[in-house]
Amino acid sequence: MSMRVLVTRDGLPGRGVERLGAVAEPVFHTGDGKPEPAELAALAAGADAVLALGNDLVDAALLDAAGPSLRVVALASMGYDNVVAAAAAERGVVVTHTPGVLAETTADLAFALILAARRRLGAASADLARGGWDVFRMHDYLGLDVHGATLGLIGYGQIGRAVARRAQGFGMRVVHHDPYARVDDALSAATDLRSLLAQSDIVSLHVPLTDATRHLISVRELALMKPTATLISTARGGVVDEDALLHAVREGRLHSAGLDVHEREPMGTEVSPLAAEENVVMLPHIGSATHATRAAMVDLAVDNILDVLADRPARTPLPGTSAVPGRPARTTGAPA
Ligand code: DGY
């Protein structure tokens, strides 16, 4: 067996990685942390495939370190803003991601954030835990209703639509803005960004991070939102200008926010000042973090590797790119 697959983390969930062992020799980056690019480059030499995570930089340096044997880089993530797709296309390397398998789980978390931020669950729970719940008062712990509210989805791909389905059960009115999904459907009405921001009680972000979506929500957009509105993001940290958000929340120009993704990840002990705001709920990027979904993500990444190594087209190449190695691929900014 002469093929090599670099797996950028040891101990990935599920049994997917074991299946690689039948056709190739897996080489693991060991240890608990995120590998440095130089460490990955050293391990990549002579690899036929790389199984990477959504926060491993996949650029020309890594691809060149692997060399001409490299045919596929399979991400165990749906987001792919860590990939320099043009560098992979130039070298004829297929890059795959994991659409589909995490949409429902991530939509569950988006909904959890909607409920937590609107009903101020973080602040209420923390007050109880520190012994502050001494008497029932009609005016304590008041939040805003979720049922009957207007939900604005920015990005209406798999996850956005899964959130829209959940919203039906809460009797919500749903609108969406997405350059790739401009039409109404049974769940949601299409609208432009300005009107979505102005009419929504809850704005939830479901776009990939690209040059076009970086700081899509900044001072101007926050100013268009209702002071009673909530901003939710399970997309990517860079989509929201966090400084602008902090000011809007502190100055009472926005009711609340629920964020699973952040401009700086991970935060370690340098926690964002947003986390200290009573009406902000922040989570450590756990949108897809269930046992079943994380295992399914690894499984799909492994399936993509096994397909390409067996000369079959990859199942889920990045949008607009080739499923077959060795061919020049066209790259677009189209979302999954
Ligand atoms: C994804 O799949 O994009 C999740 O954010 C985890 O990286």
Coordinates of C-alpha atoms and ligand atoms in Angstrom, one line a residue:
M1 CA 0.0 0.0 0.0
S2 CA 1.8 3.1 -1.1
M3 CA -0.8 5.9 -0.9
R4 CA -0.6 8.4 1.9
V5 CA -3.4 10.5 3.4
L6 CA -2.6 13.3 5.8
V7 CA -5.2 13.7 8.5
T8 CA -4.7 17.0 10.1
R9 CA -6.2 16.0 13.5
D10 CA -5.9 12.8 15.5
G11 CA -9.1 11.3 17.1
L12 CA -11.7 12.6 14.7
P13 CA -15.3 11.6 15.6
G14 CA -16.9 8.5 14.2
R15 CA -15.2 5.6 12.4
G16 CA -14.7 7.3 9.0
V17 CA -10.9 7.6 9.3
E18 CA -10.6 3.8 10.0
R19 CA -12.0 3.3 6.4
L20 CA -9.0 5.2 5.0
G21 CA -6.7 2.5 6.4
A22 CA -8.1 0.0 3.8
V23 CA -6.6 1.9 0.9
A24 CA -3.9 4.2 2.2
E25 CA -1.6 4.9 5.1
P26 CA -3.0 7.6 7.2
V27 CA -0.5 10.1 8.6
F28 CA -1.8 12.1 11.6
H29 CA -1.0 15.4 13.1
T30 CA -1.0 14.4 16.8
G31 CA -1.6 16.6 19.7
D32 CA -4.5 18.6 20.9
G33 CA -4.0 22.0 19.2
K34 CA -4.4 23.4 15.7
P35 CA -1.3 22.5 13.7
E36 CA 1.0 25.3 12.5
P37 CA 1.1 25.6 8.7
A38 CA 4.8 24.5 8.7
E39 CA 3.9 21.4 10.7
L40 CA 1.2 20.4 8.2
A41 CA 3.6 21.2 5.3
A42 CA 6.2 18.8 6.7
L43 CA 3.6 16.0 7.2
A44 CA 2.1 16.6 3.7
A45 CA 5.2 15.6 1.7
G46 CA 4.2 13.0 -0.8
A47 CA 0.5 12.8 0.3
D48 CA -2.1 11.6 -2.2
A49 CA -4.9 13.2 -0.1
V50 CA -5.4 15.5 2.8
L51 CA -8.3 15.4 5.2
A52 CA -8.4 18.9 6.8
L53 CA -10.7 20.9 9.0
G54 CA -12.4 24.2 8.2
N55 CA -9.7 26.2 10.1
D56 CA -6.6 24.6 8.4
L57 CA -5.1 27.0 5.9
V58 CA -5.1 25.2 2.5
D59 CA -3.0 27.4 0.3
A60 CA -0.3 27.1 -2.4
A61 CA 2.4 26.4 0.3
L62 CA 0.6 23.4 1.6
L63 CA -0.3 22.1 -1.8
D64 CA 3.3 22.5 -3.0
A65 CA 4.6 20.8 0.1
A66 CA 2.5 17.8 -0.7
G67 CA 3.8 17.8 -4.3
P68 CA 2.4 16.3 -7.5
S69 CA 1.1 13.2 -5.9
L70 CA -1.7 15.2 -4.2
R71 CA -5.1 14.7 -5.8
V72 CA -7.7 15.7 -3.3
V73 CA -8.1 17.9 -0.2
A74 CA -11.3 16.9 1.7
L75 CA -12.5 19.3 4.3
A76 CA -14.6 18.0 7.2
S77 CA -16.5 21.3 7.1
M78 CA -19.1 23.1 5.0
G79 CA -17.3 26.4 5.2
Y80 CA -14.3 26.7 2.9
D81 CA -13.0 30.3 3.5
N82 CA -9.8 28.6 4.6
V83 CA -9.1 27.4 1.1
V84 CA -7.3 29.3 -1.7
A85 CA -9.4 27.6 -4.3
A86 CA -7.5 29.2 -7.2
A87 CA -4.3 27.6 -6.0
A88 CA -5.9 24.2 -5.9
A89 CA -7.5 24.6 -9.3
E90 CA -4.1 25.7 -10.8
R91 CA -2.6 22.5 -9.5
G92 CA -5.5 20.3 -10.6
V93 CA -6.2 19.3 -7.0
V94 CA -9.9 18.6 -6.1
V95 CA -11.2 20.3 -2.9
T96 CA -14.3 19.0 -1.3
H97 CA -16.5 20.1 1.6
T98 CA -19.5 18.7 3.6
P99 CA -22.7 20.4 2.5
G100 CA -26.0 18.7 3.5
V101 CA -24.9 16.6 6.5
L102 CA -24.7 19.5 9.0
A103 CA -27.6 21.8 7.8
E104 CA -30.3 20.5 10.2
T105 CA -27.9 20.4 13.2
T106 CA -26.7 23.9 12.6
A107 CA -30.3 25.2 12.1
D108 CA -31.1 23.7 15.5
L109 CA -28.4 25.8 17.0
A110 CA -29.4 28.9 15.2
F111 CA -32.9 28.4 16.6
A112 CA -31.4 27.8 20.1
L113 CA -29.6 31.2 19.8
I114 CA -32.8 32.9 18.7
L115 CA -34.6 31.7 21.8
A116 CA -31.7 32.3 24.1
A117 CA -31.1 35.9 22.9
R118 CA -34.7 37.0 22.6
R119 CA -35.7 35.5 26.0
R120 CA -32.4 36.5 27.6
L121 CA -31.7 33.0 28.9
G122 CA -28.0 33.5 29.5
A123 CA -28.6 36.5 31.9
A124 CA -31.5 34.7 33.7
S125 CA -29.6 31.5 34.1
A126 CA -26.5 33.3 35.4
D127 CA -28.5 35.3 37.9
L128 CA -30.0 32.1 39.3
A129 CA -26.6 30.4 39.5
R130 CA -25.1 33.3 41.5
G131 CA -28.0 33.3 44.0
G132 CA -29.8 36.4 42.6
W133 CA -33.3 34.9 42.3
D134 CA -34.7 36.0 45.6
V135 CA -38.3 36.9 44.8
F136 CA -40.7 36.6 41.9
R137 CA -41.2 40.0 40.3
M138 CA -43.4 40.7 37.3
H139 CA -40.8 42.9 35.8
D140 CA -37.8 40.6 36.2
Y141 CA -36.1 38.7 33.3
L142 CA -38.3 40.2 30.6
G143 CA -37.5 39.3 27.0
L144 CA -39.1 39.6 23.6
D145 CA -41.4 37.0 21.9
V146 CA -40.1 34.7 19.3
H147 CA -43.5 33.3 18.2
G148 CA -45.2 35.6 15.7
A149 CA -42.0 37.6 15.0
T150 CA -40.6 38.4 11.6
L151 CA -37.5 36.4 10.8
G152 CA -35.1 37.7 8.1
L153 CA -32.6 35.2 6.7
I154 CA -29.6 36.5 4.9
G155 CA -28.5 33.6 2.8
Y156 CA -31.1 31.0 1.8
G157 CA -29.2 27.8 1.2
Q158 CA -29.6 24.6 3.0
I159 CA -29.2 26.0 6.5
G160 CA -31.3 29.1 5.9
R161 CA -34.1 26.9 4.6
A162 CA -33.8 24.6 7.5
V163 CA -34.2 27.6 9.9
A164 CA -37.2 28.7 7.9
R165 CA -38.9 25.3 8.4
R166 CA -38.4 25.6 12.1
A167 CA -39.8 29.1 12.1
Q168 CA -43.2 27.8 10.7
G169 CA -43.8 26.0 14.0
F170 CA -43.4 29.3 15.9
G171 CA -45.9 31.0 13.6
M172 CA -43.2 33.4 12.3
R173 CA -43.3 35.4 9.1
V174 CA -40.1 34.6 7.2
V175 CA -38.3 36.7 4.5
H176 CA -34.9 36.1 2.9
H177 CA -32.3 37.9 0.9
D178 CA -29.9 35.8 -1.2
P179 CA -28.5 36.7 -4.6
Y180 CA -28.7 33.0 -5.6
A181 CA -32.3 32.4 -4.3
R182 CA -34.2 35.5 -5.4
V183 CA -37.7 33.9 -5.5
D184 CA -40.4 33.3 -2.9
D185 CA -41.2 29.8 -1.9
A186 CA -43.8 28.3 0.5
L187 CA -41.7 29.1 3.5
S188 CA -40.3 32.6 2.8
A189 CA -40.6 35.7 0.7
A190 CA -37.6 37.1 -1.2
T191 CA -36.7 40.7 -0.5
D192 CA -33.8 43.1 -0.8
L193 CA -31.3 43.5 2.1
R194 CA -32.4 47.0 3.1
S195 CA -36.0 46.0 3.5
L196 CA -35.1 42.7 5.2
L197 CA -33.1 44.6 7.8
A198 CA -35.8 47.2 8.4
Q199 CA -38.7 44.8 8.8
S200 CA -37.1 41.8 10.7
D201 CA -37.4 41.3 14.4
I202 CA -34.7 38.6 14.1
V203 CA -31.9 38.7 11.4
S204 CA -30.1 35.4 11.0
L205 CA -27.0 35.0 8.9
H206 CA -26.4 32.0 6.6
V207 CA -23.8 33.2 4.0
P208 CA -20.3 32.0 3.4
L209 CA -17.4 34.3 4.2
T210 CA -16.2 35.8 0.9
D211 CA -14.8 39.2 -0.1
A212 CA -18.4 40.2 -0.8
T213 CA -19.8 39.2 2.6
R214 CA -16.9 40.4 4.9
H215 CA -18.5 42.9 7.3
L216 CA -21.8 42.6 5.5
I217 CA -23.3 43.6 8.8
S218 CA -21.7 46.8 9.9
V219 CA -22.6 50.3 11.1
R220 CA -25.0 51.1 8.3
E221 CA -26.8 47.8 8.3
L222 CA -27.2 47.8 12.1
A223 CA -28.6 51.3 11.9
L224 CA -31.3 50.0 9.6
M225 CA -32.4 47.3 12.1
K226 CA -35.1 47.9 14.7
P227 CA -33.9 48.7 18.2
T228 CA -35.9 45.7 19.4
A229 CA -34.2 43.4 16.9
T230 CA -31.9 40.4 17.4
L231 CA -28.9 39.5 15.3
I232 CA -28.0 35.8 15.0
S233 CA -24.9 34.4 13.3
T234 CA -24.0 30.8 12.8
A235 CA -22.1 31.6 9.5
R236 CA -18.6 33.0 9.9
G237 CA -17.2 35.6 12.3
G238 CA -16.0 38.0 9.6
V239 CA -19.5 38.5 8.2
V240 CA -20.3 40.8 11.2
D241 CA -18.3 43.9 12.2
E242 CA -18.1 43.1 15.9
D243 CA -17.0 46.6 16.9
A244 CA -20.1 48.0 15.3
L245 CA -22.2 45.4 16.9
L246 CA -20.7 46.1 20.4
H247 CA -21.6 49.8 20.1
A248 CA -25.1 49.1 18.8
V249 CA -25.8 46.7 21.7
R250 CA -24.2 49.0 24.3
E251 CA -26.0 52.1 23.1
G252 CA -29.4 50.3 23.1
R253 CA -29.7 50.5 19.3
L254 CA -30.1 46.7 19.0
H255 CA -31.9 44.5 21.5
S256 CA -29.7 41.4 21.4
A257 CA -27.4 39.1 19.6
G258 CA -26.6 35.4 19.5
L259 CA -23.3 34.5 18.0
D260 CA -21.7 31.1 17.4
V261 CA -18.9 32.4 15.2
H262 CA -16.5 35.2 15.9
E263 CA -14.0 37.4 14.2
R264 CA -11.2 35.9 16.4
E265 CA -11.4 32.1 17.0
P266 CA -10.6 30.5 19.3
M267 CA -10.6 33.3 22.0
G268 CA -8.8 31.6 24.8
T269 CA -8.6 34.0 27.8
E270 CA -8.8 37.1 25.6
V271 CA -12.6 37.0 25.5
S272 CA -14.4 39.4 23.3
P273 CA -16.0 42.4 25.1
L274 CA -19.3 41.3 23.5
A275 CA -19.5 38.3 25.9
A276 CA -19.9 40.7 28.9
E277 CA -23.0 42.2 27.4
E278 CA -26.2 40.9 29.1
N279 CA -28.2 40.5 26.0
V280 CA -25.5 38.8 24.0
V281 CA -25.2 35.0 23.9
M282 CA -21.9 33.7 22.6
L283 CA -20.9 30.1 21.9
P284 CA -17.6 28.6 20.9
H285 CA -18.4 27.7 17.2
I286 CA -20.6 24.6 18.0
G287 CA -23.1 24.8 15.2
S288 CA -22.4 21.3 13.9
A289 CA -21.3 19.9 17.2
T290 CA -23.4 16.8 17.8
H291 CA -21.9 13.3 17.9
A292 CA -23.9 12.1 14.8
T293 CA -23.2 15.2 12.7
R294 CA -19.5 15.5 13.4
A295 CA -19.2 11.8 12.5
A296 CA -21.2 12.3 9.3
M297 CA -18.9 15.2 8.3
V298 CA -15.8 13.0 8.7
D299 CA -17.6 10.2 6.8
L300 CA -18.4 12.5 3.9
A301 CA -14.8 13.8 3.8
V302 CA -13.5 10.2 3.8
D303 CA -16.0 9.2 1.0
N304 CA -14.7 12.1 -1.1
I305 CA -11.1 10.9 -0.6
L306 CA -11.9 7.3 -1.4
D307 CA -13.8 8.3 -4.5
V308 CA -10.9 10.4 -5.9
L309 CA -8.3 7.8 -5.0
A310 CA -10.3 5.2 -6.8
D311 CA -10.6 7.5 -9.9
R312 CA -14.2 8.3 -9.3
P313 CA -15.5 11.9 -9.3
A314 CA -15.7 13.5 -5.8
R315 CA -19.2 13.7 -4.3
T316 CA -19.2 17.2 -3.0
P317 CA -16.5 19.4 -4.6
L318 CA -16.5 23.1 -3.7
P319 CA -19.2 24.9 -5.7
G320 CA -18.1 25.6 -9.2
T321 CA -14.9 23.5 -9.1
S322 CA -14.0 20.2 -10.7
A323 CA -14.8 16.9 -9.1
V324 CA -11.9 15.2 -10.9
P325 CA -8.2 15.9 -10.4
G326 CA -5.9 17.2 -13.0
R327 CA -8.4 19.4 -14.8
P328 CA -8.4 23.1 -14.7
A329 CA -11.3 24.1 -12.5
R330 CA -13.5 27.1 -12.7
T331 CA -14.1 28.7 -9.2
T332 CA -17.1 30.9 -8.3
G333 CA -18.3 32.5 -5.2
A334 CA -21.6 30.6 -5.3
P335 CA -22.7 29.3 -1.9
A336 CA -23.5 25.7 -1.2
Ligands
DGY1 C1 -18.6 24.2 9.0 O1 -18.7 23.1 8.7 O2 -18.4 25.2 8.2 C2 -18.6 24.5 10.5 O3 -18.6 25.9 10.7 C3 -17.5 23.8 11.2 O4 -16.3 24.2 10.6

